[in-house]
PDB file of C-alpha atoms in Angstrom:
ATOM      1  CA  MET K   1     121.424  88.632  76.588  1.00 71.00           C
ATOM      2  CA  ARG K   2     120.498  86.038  79.181  1.00 79.00           C
ATOM      3  CA  GLU K   3     123.195  85.178  81.673  1.00 82.00           C
ATOM      4  CA  VAL K   4     123.411  81.547  80.569  1.00 80.00           C
ATOM      5  CA  ALA K   5     124.076  82.648  76.987  1.00 84.00           C
ATOM      6  CA  PHE K   6     126.627  85.216  78.195  1.00 83.00           C
ATOM      7  CA  ILE K   7     128.512  82.522  80.106  1.00 83.00           C
ATOM      8  CA  ARG K   8     128.364  80.047  77.218  1.00 82.00           C
ATOM      9  CA  GLN K   9     129.637  82.670  74.794  1.00 84.00           C
ATOM     10  CA  ASN K  10     132.640  83.689  76.923  1.00 80.00           C
ATOM     11  CA  LYS K  11     133.438  80.558  78.921  1.00 79.00           C
ATOM     12  CA  GLU K  12     136.388  79.449  76.789  1.00 80.00           C
ATOM     13  CA  LYS K  13     137.897  82.920  76.845  1.00 78.00           C
ATOM     14  CA  TRP K  14     137.651  83.102  80.635  1.00 78.00           C
ATOM     15  CA  LEU K  15     139.300  79.712  80.982  1.00 79.00           C
ATOM     16  CA  GLU K  16     142.170  81.046  78.860  1.00 75.00           C
ATOM     17  CA  PHE K  17     142.382  83.993  81.236  1.00 75.00           C
ATOM     18  CA  GLU K  18     142.647  81.573  84.155  1.00 77.00           C
ATOM     19  CA  GLN K  19     145.524  79.782  82.460  1.00 75.00           C
ATOM     20  CA  ALA K  20     147.239  83.105  81.814  1.00 71.00           C
ATOM     21  CA  ILE K  21     146.881  84.078  85.465  1.00 70.00           C
ATOM     22  CA  PHE K  22     147.512  80.807  87.263  1.00 70.00           C
ATOM     23  CA  GLY K  23     149.378  78.749  84.649  1.00 67.00           C
ATOM     24  CA  LYS K  24     153.082  78.084  84.782  1.00 57.00           C
ATOM     25  CA  LYS K  25     153.757  79.895  81.507  1.00 57.00           C
ATOM     26  CA  LYS K  26     154.432  83.567  82.217  1.00 58.00           C
ATOM     27  CA  LYS K  27     153.046  86.351  80.037  1.00 59.00           C
ATOM     28  CA  ASN K  28     154.599  89.768  79.626  1.00 60.00           C
ATOM     29  CA  PRO K  29     152.838  92.878  81.008  1.00 59.00           C
ATOM     30  CA  ASP K  30     151.553  93.945  77.567  1.00 59.00           C
ATOM     31  CA  GLU K  31     149.776  90.621  77.021  1.00 65.00           C
ATOM     32  CA  LEU K  32     148.329  90.802  80.516  1.00 63.00           C
ATOM     33  CA  ALA K  33     147.170  94.370  79.898  1.00 65.00           C
ATOM     34  CA  SER K  34     145.338  93.227  76.758  1.00 66.00           C
ATOM     35  CA  LEU K  35     143.663  90.423  78.706  1.00 69.00           C
ATOM     36  CA  TYR K  36     142.755  92.892  81.442  1.00 70.00           C
ATOM     37  CA  ILE K  37     140.982  95.217  78.985  1.00 71.00           C
ATOM     38  CA  HIS K  38     138.905  92.356  77.574  1.00 71.00           C
ATOM     39  CA  LEU K  39     138.081  91.100  81.040  1.00 77.00           C
ATOM     40  CA  VAL K  40     137.073  94.530  82.338  1.00 76.00           C
ATOM     41  CA  ASN K  41     134.677  94.869  79.408  1.00 77.00           C
ATOM     42  CA  ASP K  42     133.043  91.564  80.336  1.00 81.00           C
ATOM     43  CA  LEU K  43     132.998  92.601  83.993  1.00 80.00           C
ATOM     44  CA  SER K  44     131.316  95.915  83.188  1.00 78.00           C
ATOM     45  CA  TYR K  45     128.661  94.111  81.169  1.00 81.00           C
ATOM     46  CA  ALA K  46     128.079  91.611  83.984  1.00 82.00           C
ATOM     47  CA  GLN K  47     127.871  94.392  86.601  1.00 79.00           C
ATOM     48  CA  THR K  48     125.253  96.136  84.480  1.00 80.00           C
ATOM     49  CA  TYR K  49     123.000  93.188  83.733  1.00 81.00           C
ATOM     50  CA  TYR K  50     123.856  90.560  86.369  1.00 81.00           C
ATOM     51  CA  SER K  51     125.035  92.691  89.297  1.00 75.00           C
ATOM     52  CA  LYS K  52     124.175  90.150  92.010  1.00 76.00           C
ATOM     53  CA  SER K  53     125.329  87.093  90.089  1.00 82.00           C
ATOM     54  CA  LYS K  54     128.234  84.798  90.926  1.00 81.00           C
ATOM     55  CA  THR K  55     129.465  85.486  87.398  1.00 82.00           C
ATOM     56  CA  THR K  56     130.186  89.078  88.383  1.00 84.00           C
ATOM     57  CA  VAL K  57     132.060  87.945  91.495  1.00 81.00           C
ATOM     58  CA  TYR K  58     134.090  85.494  89.421  1.00 81.00           C
ATOM     59  CA  LEU K  59     135.016  88.099  86.783  1.00 82.00           C
ATOM     60  CA  ASN K  60     135.918  90.647  89.438  1.00 80.00           C
ATOM     61  CA  TYR K  61     138.253  88.074  90.988  1.00 79.00           C
ATOM     62  CA  LEU K  62     139.986  87.388  87.651  1.00 79.00           C
ATOM     63  CA  ALA K  63     140.308  91.122  86.968  1.00 78.00           C
ATOM     64  CA  SER K  64     141.887  91.778  90.362  1.00 76.00           C
ATOM     65  CA  GLN K  65     144.374  88.945  89.855  1.00 75.00           C
ATOM     66  CA  ILE K  66     145.446  90.245  86.436  1.00 71.00           C
ATOM     67  CA  TYR K  67     145.701  93.770  87.838  1.00 70.00           C
ATOM     68  CA  GLN K  68     148.034  92.585  90.584  1.00 69.00           C
ATOM     69  CA  ARG K  69     150.277  90.798  88.087  1.00 68.00           C
ATOM     70  CA  ILE K  70     150.463  93.851  85.823  1.00 65.00           C
ATOM     71  CA  TYR K  71     151.230  96.383  88.514  1.00 62.00           C
ATOM     72  CA  LYS K  72     153.809  94.252  90.272  1.00 57.00           C
ATOM     73  CA  THR K  73     156.086  95.039  87.316  1.00 52.00           C
ATOM     74  CA  LYS K  74     155.441  98.788  87.127  1.00 53.00           C
ATOM     75  CA  ARG K  75     158.438 100.973  87.929  1.00 45.00           C
ATOM     76  CA  GLU K  76     156.523 103.243  90.280  1.00 46.00           C
ATOM     77  CA  GLU K  77     155.702 100.193  92.365  1.00 46.00           C
ATOM     78  CA  SER K  78     159.285  98.988  92.577  1.00 51.00           C
ATOM     79  CA  ASN K  79     159.029  98.870  96.362  1.00 75.00           C
ATOM     80  CA  ARG K  80     157.434  95.473  96.980  1.00 78.00           C
ATOM     81  CA  ILE K  81     156.343  96.319 100.519  1.00 86.00           C
ATOM     82  CA  VAL K  82     154.592  99.509  99.394  1.00 86.00           C
ATOM     83  CA  PHE K  83     152.775  97.605  96.657  1.00 84.00           C
ATOM     84  CA  PHE K  84     151.810  94.874  99.109  1.00 89.00           C
ATOM     85  CA  PHE K  85     150.055  97.220 101.537  1.00 92.00           C
ATOM     86  CA  LYS K  86     148.929  99.868  99.051  1.00 91.00           C
ATOM     87  CA  THR K  87     147.424  97.695  96.313  1.00 88.00           C
ATOM     88  CA  GLU K  88     147.739  93.928  96.695  1.00 88.00           C
ATOM     89  CA  VAL K  89     146.217  93.424 100.141  1.00 93.00           C
ATOM     90  CA  PRO K  90     143.297  95.858  99.612  1.00 93.00           C
ATOM     91  CA  LEU K  91     142.335  93.997  96.417  1.00 89.00           C
ATOM     92  CA  ILE K  92     142.432  90.684  98.246  1.00 92.00           C
ATOM     93  CA  LEU K  93     140.361  92.131 101.102  1.00 94.00           C
ATOM     94  CA  TYR K  94     137.765  93.381  98.637  1.00 92.00           C
ATOM     95  CA  GLN K  95     137.616  89.998  96.963  1.00 89.00           C
ATOM     96  CA  TYR K  96     137.026  88.212 100.286  1.00 93.00           C
ATOM     97  CA  ARG K  97     134.959  90.958 101.920  1.00 94.00           C
ATOM     98  CA  ARG K  98     132.124  88.611 102.825  1.00 94.00           C
ATOM     99  CA  TYR K  99     134.503  86.608 105.053  1.00 96.00           C
ATOM    100  CA  LEU K 100     135.339  89.813 106.892  1.00 97.00           C
ATOM    101  CA  LEU K 101     131.611  90.308 107.394  1.00 97.00           C
ATOM    102  CA  TYR K 102     131.241  86.760 108.746  1.00 96.00           C
ATOM    103  CA  ALA K 103     134.145  87.305 111.153  1.00 97.00           C
ATOM    104  CA  PHE K 104     132.679  90.561 112.488  1.00 97.00           C
ATOM    105  CA  ILE K 105     129.220  89.049 112.936  1.00 97.00           C
ATOM    106  CA  LEU K 106     130.640  86.067 114.831  1.00 97.00           C
ATOM    107  CA  SER K 107     132.832  88.295 117.005  1.00 97.00           C
ATOM    108  CA  PHE K 108     129.824  90.403 118.016  1.00 97.00           C
ATOM    109  CA  LEU K 109     127.733  87.288 118.710  1.00 97.00           C
ATOM    110  CA  CYS K 110     130.448  85.680 120.835  1.00 97.00           C
ATOM    111  CA  THR K 111     131.006  88.922 122.759  1.00 97.00           C
ATOM    112  CA  ALA K 112     127.264  89.139 123.393  1.00 97.00           C
ATOM    113  CA  ILE K 113     127.285  85.541 124.658  1.00 97.00           C
ATOM    114  CA  GLY K 114     130.035  86.513 127.115  1.00 96.00           C
ATOM    115  CA  VAL K 115     128.020  89.510 128.347  1.00 97.00           C
ATOM    116  CA  ILE K 116     124.795  87.518 128.735  1.00 97.00           C
ATOM    117  CA  SER K 117     126.586  84.635 130.464  1.00 96.00           C
ATOM    118  CA  ALA K 118     128.300  86.958 132.955  1.00 95.00           C
ATOM    119  CA  HIS K 119     124.984  88.695 133.615  1.00 95.00           C
ATOM    120  CA  ASN K 120     123.170  85.437 134.402  1.00 95.00           C
ATOM    121  CA  ASP K 121     125.950  83.619 136.239  1.00 94.00           C
ATOM    122  CA  ALA K 122     127.997  85.436 138.888  1.00 88.00           C
ATOM    123  CA  THR K 123     130.728  82.770 138.715  1.00 92.00           C
ATOM    124  CA  PHE K 124     131.121  82.849 134.937  1.00 95.00           C
ATOM    125  CA  VAL K 125     133.884  85.487 134.897  1.00 94.00           C
ATOM    126  CA  ARG K 126     135.924  83.483 137.414  1.00 93.00           C
ATOM    127  CA  LEU K 127     135.448  80.389 135.262  1.00 92.00           C
ATOM    128  CA  ILE K 128     136.761  82.217 132.195  1.00 91.00           C
ATOM    129  CA  MET K 129     139.463  84.458 133.713  1.00 91.00           C
ATOM    130  CA  GLY K 130     140.475  82.446 136.768  1.00 92.00           C
ATOM    131  CA  ASP K 131     140.112  83.314 140.468  1.00 92.00           C
ATOM    132  CA  ALA K 132     143.604  84.816 140.803  1.00 92.00           C
ATOM    133  CA  TYR K 133     143.111  87.316 137.987  1.00 91.00           C
ATOM    134  CA  VAL K 134     139.618  88.318 139.130  1.00 92.00           C
ATOM    135  CA  ASN K 135     140.776  88.778 142.761  1.00 94.00           C
ATOM    136  CA  MET K 136     143.726  90.882 141.634  1.00 93.00           C
ATOM    137  CA  THR K 137     141.407  93.052 139.499  1.00 93.00           C
ATOM    138  CA  LEU K 138     139.020  93.519 142.436  1.00 93.00           C
ATOM    139  CA  GLU K 139     141.947  94.685 144.578  1.00 93.00           C
ATOM    140  CA  ASN K 140     142.961  97.140 141.858  1.00 92.00           C
ATOM    141  CA  ILE K 141     139.406  98.461 141.671  1.00 92.00           C
ATOM    142  CA  GLU K 142     139.428  99.082 145.429  1.00 91.00           C
ATOM    143  CA  LYS K 143     142.704 100.979 145.058  1.00 88.00           C
ATOM    144  CA  GLY K 144     141.136 103.213 142.397  1.00 87.00           C
ATOM    145  CA  ASN K 145     142.836 101.837 139.254  1.00 88.00           C
ATOM    146  CA  PRO K 146     140.924  98.947 137.612  1.00 89.00           C
ATOM    147  CA  VAL K 147     143.585  98.524 134.915  1.00 87.00           C
ATOM    148  CA  ALA K 148     146.633  98.681 137.192  1.00 87.00           C
ATOM    149  CA  VAL K 149     147.673  95.265 135.843  1.00 87.00           C
ATOM    150  CA  TYR K 150     149.074  97.078 132.803  1.00 86.00           C
ATOM    151  CA  LYS K 151     151.558  98.894 135.051  1.00 83.00           C
ATOM    152  CA  SER K 152     153.297  95.673 136.001  1.00 79.00           C
ATOM    153  CA  GLY K 153     156.636  94.949 134.375  1.00 78.00           C
ATOM    154  CA  SER K 154     158.890  97.210 132.353  1.00 85.00           C
ATOM    155  CA  ASN K 155     157.807  99.055 129.212  1.00 89.00           C
ATOM    156  CA  TRP K 156     159.987  97.052 126.862  1.00 89.00           C
ATOM    157  CA  GLY K 157     159.337  93.758 128.619  1.00 87.00           C
ATOM    158  CA  SER K 158     155.588  94.292 128.436  1.00 89.00           C
ATOM    159  CA  PHE K 159     155.785  95.363 124.800  1.00 92.00           C
ATOM    160  CA  ILE K 160     157.755  92.294 123.713  1.00 93.00           C
ATOM    161  CA  GLY K 161     155.767  89.784 125.789  1.00 92.00           C
ATOM    162  CA  ILE K 162     152.358  91.198 124.837  1.00 92.00           C
ATOM    163  CA  THR K 163     153.223  91.464 121.152  1.00 95.00           C
ATOM    164  CA  LEU K 164     154.463  87.869 121.006  1.00 95.00           C
ATOM    165  CA  ASN K 165     151.301  86.680 122.746  1.00 94.00           C
ATOM    166  CA  ASN K 166     149.081  88.637 120.331  1.00 95.00           C
ATOM    167  CA  LEU K 167     150.979  87.255 117.345  1.00 96.00           C
ATOM    168  CA  ILE K 168     150.456  83.720 118.646  1.00 96.00           C
ATOM    169  CA  VAL K 169     146.722  84.306 119.152  1.00 96.00           C
ATOM    170  CA  GLY K 170     146.437  85.794 115.670  1.00 96.00           C
ATOM    171  CA  ALA K 171     148.385  82.904 114.148  1.00 96.00           C
ATOM    172  CA  LYS K 172     146.000  80.429 115.792  1.00 96.00           C
ATOM    173  CA  CYS K 173     142.991  82.305 114.424  1.00 97.00           C
ATOM    174  CA  TYR K 174     144.496  82.002 110.967  1.00 97.00           C
ATOM    175  CA  ILE K 175     146.215  78.610 110.889  1.00 97.00           C
ATOM    176  CA  TYR K 176     143.364  76.733 112.592  1.00 97.00           C
ATOM    177  CA  GLY K 177     141.208  77.731 109.626  1.00 96.00           C
ATOM    178  CA  ILE K 178     142.730  74.775 107.809  1.00 96.00           C
ATOM    179  CA  PHE K 179     140.186  72.596 109.628  1.00 95.00           C
ATOM    180  CA  GLY K 180     137.395  73.923 107.455  1.00 92.00           C
ATOM    181  CA  GLY K 181     137.195  77.136 109.480  1.00 94.00           C
ATOM    182  CA  ILE K 182     135.998  75.300 112.596  1.00 96.00           C
ATOM    183  CA  GLY K 183     139.314  75.769 114.411  1.00 97.00           C
ATOM    184  CA  THR K 184     139.168  79.507 113.760  1.00 97.00           C
ATOM    185  CA  PHE K 185     135.629  79.657 115.090  1.00 96.00           C
ATOM    186  CA  LEU K 186     136.646  77.869 118.308  1.00 97.00           C
ATOM    187  CA  VAL K 187     139.487  80.347 118.904  1.00 96.00           C
ATOM    188  CA  MET K 188     137.043  83.200 118.306  1.00 96.00           C
ATOM    189  CA  ILE K 189     134.585  81.751 120.820  1.00 96.00           C
ATOM    190  CA  GLN K 190     137.296  81.563 123.461  1.00 94.00           C
ATOM    191  CA  ASN K 191     138.612  85.093 122.936  1.00 95.00           C
ATOM    192  CA  PHE K 192     135.395  87.028 122.376  1.00 97.00           C
ATOM    193  CA  ILE K 193     133.371  85.353 125.113  1.00 97.00           C
ATOM    194  CA  MET K 194     136.278  86.276 127.406  1.00 95.00           C
ATOM    195  CA  LEU K 195     136.137  89.857 126.128  1.00 96.00           C
ATOM    196  CA  GLY K 196     132.383  90.178 126.672  1.00 96.00           C
ATOM    197  CA  SER K 197     132.398  88.626 130.133  1.00 96.00           C
ATOM    198  CA  PHE K 198     135.373  90.680 131.319  1.00 93.00           C
ATOM    199  CA  GLN K 199     133.914  93.976 130.145  1.00 95.00           C
ATOM    200  CA  TYR K 200     130.615  93.115 131.830  1.00 96.00           C
ATOM    201  CA  PHE K 201     132.535  92.356 135.016  1.00 95.00           C
ATOM    202  CA  PHE K 202     133.816  95.950 135.034  1.00 95.00           C
ATOM    203  CA  TYR K 203     130.262  97.153 134.397  1.00 95.00           C
ATOM    204  CA  GLN K 204     129.030  95.198 137.417  1.00 94.00           C
ATOM    205  CA  GLU K 205     131.735  96.776 139.558  1.00 93.00           C
ATOM    206  CA  GLY K 206     130.768 100.269 138.344  1.00 94.00           C
ATOM    207  CA  VAL K 207     134.079 101.007 136.613  1.00 93.00           C
ATOM    208  CA  LEU K 208     133.218 100.305 132.970  1.00 93.00           C
ATOM    209  CA  TRP K 209     134.357 103.709 131.715  1.00 92.00           C
ATOM    210  CA  GLU K 210     137.644 103.489 133.615  1.00 90.00           C
ATOM    211  CA  SER K 211     138.292 100.065 132.074  1.00 92.00           C
ATOM    212  CA  VAL K 212     137.422 101.301 128.581  1.00 93.00           C
ATOM    213  CA  ARG K 213     139.857 104.222 128.982  1.00 91.00           C
ATOM    214  CA  GLY K 214     142.647 101.741 129.592  1.00 90.00           C
ATOM    215  CA  ILE K 215     141.859  98.516 127.759  1.00 93.00           C
ATOM    216  CA  TRP K 216     140.736 100.027 124.470  1.00 95.00           C
ATOM    217  CA  ILE K 217     143.793 102.246 124.030  1.00 95.00           C
ATOM    218  CA  HIS K 218     145.500  99.134 122.706  1.00 95.00           C
ATOM    219  CA  GLY K 219     142.390  96.967 122.356  1.00 93.00           C
ATOM    220  CA  ALA K 220     140.959  98.866 119.384  1.00 95.00           C
ATOM    221  CA  MET K 221     143.786  97.600 117.176  1.00 96.00           C
ATOM    222  CA  GLU K 222     144.372  94.333 119.006  1.00 96.00           C
ATOM    223  CA  ILE K 223     140.765  93.096 118.877  1.00 97.00           C
ATOM    224  CA  PHE K 224     140.184  94.403 115.359  1.00 97.00           C
ATOM    225  CA  ALA K 225     143.304  92.555 114.161  1.00 97.00           C
ATOM    226  CA  ILE K 226     142.016  89.311 115.692  1.00 97.00           C
ATOM    227  CA  VAL K 227     138.798  89.690 113.694  1.00 98.00           C
ATOM    228  CA  ILE K 228     140.765  90.185 110.453  1.00 98.00           C
ATOM    229  CA  GLU K 229     143.020  87.218 111.267  1.00 98.00           C
ATOM    230  CA  SER K 230     139.902  85.142 111.862  1.00 97.00           C
ATOM    231  CA  ALA K 231     138.591  86.221 108.463  1.00 97.00           C
ATOM    232  CA  ALA K 232     141.885  84.981 106.972  1.00 97.00           C
ATOM    233  CA  GLY K 233     141.268  81.642 108.707  1.00 97.00           C
ATOM    234  CA  PHE K 234     137.794  81.437 107.158  1.00 97.00           C
ATOM    235  CA  VAL K 235     139.261  82.203 103.715  1.00 96.00           C
ATOM    236  CA  LEU K 236     141.737  79.344 104.199  1.00 96.00           C
ATOM    237  CA  GLY K 237     138.993  76.959 105.289  1.00 96.00           C
ATOM    238  CA  ALA K 238     136.652  77.972 102.462  1.00 94.00           C
ATOM    239  CA  SER K 239     139.377  77.317  99.870  1.00 93.00           C
ATOM    240  CA  ILE K 240     139.276  73.652 100.914  1.00 93.00           C
ATOM    241  CA  LEU K 241     135.510  73.313 101.313  1.00 93.00           C
ATOM    242  CA  TYR K 242     134.469  75.327  98.244  1.00 89.00           C
ATOM    243  CA  PRO K 243     136.974  74.929  95.378  1.00 85.00           C
ATOM    244  CA  LYS K 244     134.558  76.424  92.784  1.00 73.00           C
ATOM    245  CA  THR K 245     135.900  75.877  89.250  1.00 67.00           C
ATOM    246  CA  PHE K 246     139.358  74.819  90.466  1.00 71.00           C
ATOM    247  CA  SER K 247     140.631  71.493  91.713  1.00 79.00           C
ATOM    248  CA  ARG K 248     140.592  71.281  95.489  1.00 87.00           C
ATOM    249  CA  LEU K 249     144.397  71.377  95.647  1.00 88.00           C
ATOM    250  CA  HIS K 250     144.639  74.393  93.331  1.00 81.00           C
ATOM    251  CA  SER K 251     141.882  76.162  95.264  1.00 86.00           C
ATOM    252  CA  PHE K 252     143.793  75.518  98.506  1.00 92.00           C
ATOM    253  CA  LYS K 253     146.988  76.969  97.009  1.00 88.00           C
ATOM    254  CA  ILE K 254     145.145  80.147  96.009  1.00 86.00           C
ATOM    255  CA  GLY K 255     143.335  80.344  99.354  1.00 92.00           C
ATOM    256  CA  PHE K 256     146.529  79.789 101.332  1.00 94.00           C
ATOM    257  CA  LYS K 257     148.405  82.442  99.377  1.00 91.00           C
ATOM    258  CA  ASP K 258     145.647  85.051  99.692  1.00 92.00           C
ATOM    259  CA  SER K 259     144.801  84.313 103.330  1.00 96.00           C
ATOM    260  CA  LEU K 260     148.475  84.446 104.324  1.00 96.00           C
ATOM    261  CA  LYS K 261     148.719  87.928 102.817  1.00 95.00           C
ATOM    262  CA  ILE K 262     145.661  89.023 104.797  1.00 97.00           C
ATOM    263  CA  PHE K 263     147.220  87.646 107.971  1.00 97.00           C
ATOM    264  CA  LEU K 264     150.572  89.332 107.305  1.00 97.00           C
ATOM    265  CA  SER K 265     148.830  92.657 106.711  1.00 97.00           C
ATOM    266  CA  THR K 266     147.671  92.669 110.352  1.00 97.00           C
ATOM    267  CA  THR K 267     151.171  92.385 111.836  1.00 96.00           C
ATOM    268  CA  PRO K 268     151.975  96.144 111.802  1.00 97.00           C
ATOM    269  CA  PHE K 269     148.756  96.786 113.727  1.00 97.00           C
ATOM    270  CA  THR K 270     149.553  93.970 116.164  1.00 96.00           C
ATOM    271  CA  PHE K 271     152.972  95.529 116.839  1.00 96.00           C
ATOM    272  CA  ALA K 272     151.336  98.947 117.227  1.00 96.00           C
ATOM    273  CA  ALA K 273     148.833  97.497 119.722  1.00 96.00           C
ATOM    274  CA  GLY K 274     151.681  95.892 121.672  1.00 95.00           C
ATOM    275  CA  PHE K 275     153.555  99.191 121.759  1.00 95.00           C
ATOM    276  CA  LEU K 276     150.492 101.048 123.040  1.00 95.00           C
ATOM    277  CA  GLU K 277     149.836  98.406 125.695  1.00 92.00           C
ATOM    278  CA  GLY K 278     153.450  98.370 126.847  1.00 92.00           C
ATOM    279  CA  PHE K 279     154.135 102.115 126.816  1.00 92.00           C
ATOM    280  CA  ILE K 280     150.827 104.029 126.888  1.00 93.00           C
ATOM    281  CA  THR K 281     148.032 102.009 128.533  1.00 91.00           C
ATOM    282  CA  ARG K 282     149.811 102.021 131.912  1.00 88.00           C
ATOM    283  CA  TYR K 283     149.262 105.798 132.067  1.00 89.00           C
ATOM    284  CA  SER K 284     145.602 105.715 130.972  1.00 89.00           C
ATOM    285  CA  ILE K 285     144.153 106.529 134.395  1.00 86.00           C
ATOM    286  CA  ASP K 286     146.420 109.579 134.739  1.00 87.00           C
ATOM    287  CA  MET K 287     146.055 111.111 131.295  1.00 91.00           C
ATOM    288  CA  PRO K 288     143.255 113.555 130.335  1.00 92.00           C
ATOM    289  CA  ARG K 289     140.066 111.850 129.210  1.00 91.00           C
ATOM    290  CA  VAL K 290     140.145 113.682 125.903  1.00 94.00           C
ATOM    291  CA  LEU K 291     143.530 112.085 125.195  1.00 94.00           C
ATOM    292  CA  ASN K 292     142.147 108.631 126.048  1.00 92.00           C
ATOM    293  CA  VAL K 293     139.271 109.127 123.631  1.00 94.00           C
ATOM    294  CA  ALA K 294     141.529 110.584 120.922  1.00 96.00           C
ATOM    295  CA  ILE K 295     143.856 107.567 121.007  1.00 96.00           C
ATOM    296  CA  ILE K 296     141.006 105.042 121.016  1.00 96.00           C
ATOM    297  CA  VAL K 297     139.032 106.745 118.241  1.00 96.00           C
ATOM    298  CA  GLY K 298     142.164 107.457 116.210  1.00 97.00           C
ATOM    299  CA  THR K 299     143.496 103.881 116.289  1.00 97.00           C
ATOM    300  CA  LEU K 300     140.050 102.429 115.591  1.00 97.00           C
ATOM    301  CA  ALA K 301     139.517 104.829 112.687  1.00 97.00           C
ATOM    302  CA  LEU K 302     142.929 104.000 111.198  1.00 97.00           C
ATOM    303  CA  ILE K 303     142.542 100.229 111.210  1.00 97.00           C
ATOM    304  CA  SER K 304     138.868 100.433 110.178  1.00 97.00           C
ATOM    305  CA  PHE K 305     139.720 102.621 107.205  1.00 97.00           C
ATOM    306  CA  TYR K 306     142.484 100.321 105.980  1.00 97.00           C
ATOM    307  CA  PHE K 307     140.564  97.055 106.240  1.00 97.00           C
ATOM    308  CA  LEU K 308     136.971  98.171 105.610  1.00 97.00           C
ATOM    309  CA  VAL K 309     137.025 101.331 103.470  1.00 97.00           C
ATOM    310  CA  TYR K 310     140.294 101.452 101.538  1.00 96.00           C
ATOM    311  CA  PRO K 311     139.697  98.135  99.686  1.00 94.00           C
ATOM    312  CA  PHE K 312     136.578  99.627  98.077  1.00 93.00           C
ATOM    313  CA  ILE K 313     138.546 102.712  97.034  1.00 93.00           C
ATOM    314  CA  VAL K 314     141.270 100.601  95.385  1.00 89.00           C
ATOM    315  CA  ASN K 315     138.732  98.348  93.649  1.00 84.00           C
ATOM    316  CA  ARG K 316     136.824 101.365  92.312  1.00 85.00           C
ATOM    317  CA  LYS K 317     140.086 102.808  91.031  1.00 82.00           C
ATOM    318  CA  ILE K 318     140.817  99.573  89.153  1.00 73.00           C
ATOM    319  CA  ASN K 319     137.411  99.407  87.505  1.00 67.00           C
ATOM    320  CA  LYS K 320     137.839 102.949  86.195  1.00 66.00           C
ATOM    321  CA  LYS K 321     141.087 102.104  84.420  1.00 57.00           C
TER     322      LYS K 321
END
């Protein structure tokens, strides 16, 4: 069957599914389960014959939404927080996976711009970081500890202050997406150009590895979370710019709800990054290198698995049901 005929044949049924999912009238789990079975059949057909079509993406979205509504009411998922992180967020991440890809591509490009700019302009790092911070870092390098700045302040004071700052940065990445994603992009430019230029500064001073040992103990989670929060901002912006089959207001409501959940899912990692920066990073120069590497690789693997791998596992599990 040609795709146009397939759409024409099932269009009315899919619109009924939309009403069942997003309408004000609530359906019981059994009715939703029946709808889910019909929808999965259509999705399987579309994946077989129109795998790269927008129809497949659309049906997968409807299926994931019905799945979430069904399993919210299951007894084994009575813990709302467990369901949120175990099932709901991964399904949303899978649905909006291309926005995660966009955010990662832009973060790498902006970091590269920072590196190239610092390489070609000796004053660029001072322009970005400020003379006082650069001079202090140079003094720390001369004393043999390039990341001594992380030893300043108390453990708890650093943890609280750093975590609040990271939450604010993440919130900006997300909330500024309401301006069609442009605000999010501007925040990304600022943060990732700073990252690239600062890391190149350590390379120029011959202490890149020492800086990596310290900065990336907490930075693996902190920077990764900023990328995910930026993706949430792009989802929010896209819901306004590209409403698809929905009204612009209804599309925004869906986009806001989904993007907020993506943003909230990063908060445990932001707190973890703040804890590491406040309590662990200050000892990075003194600890064995193998421990440095283990913490960096372990934290990066954990957050990468949750946001990049686990959503595919959950989605595959759904499609098998």
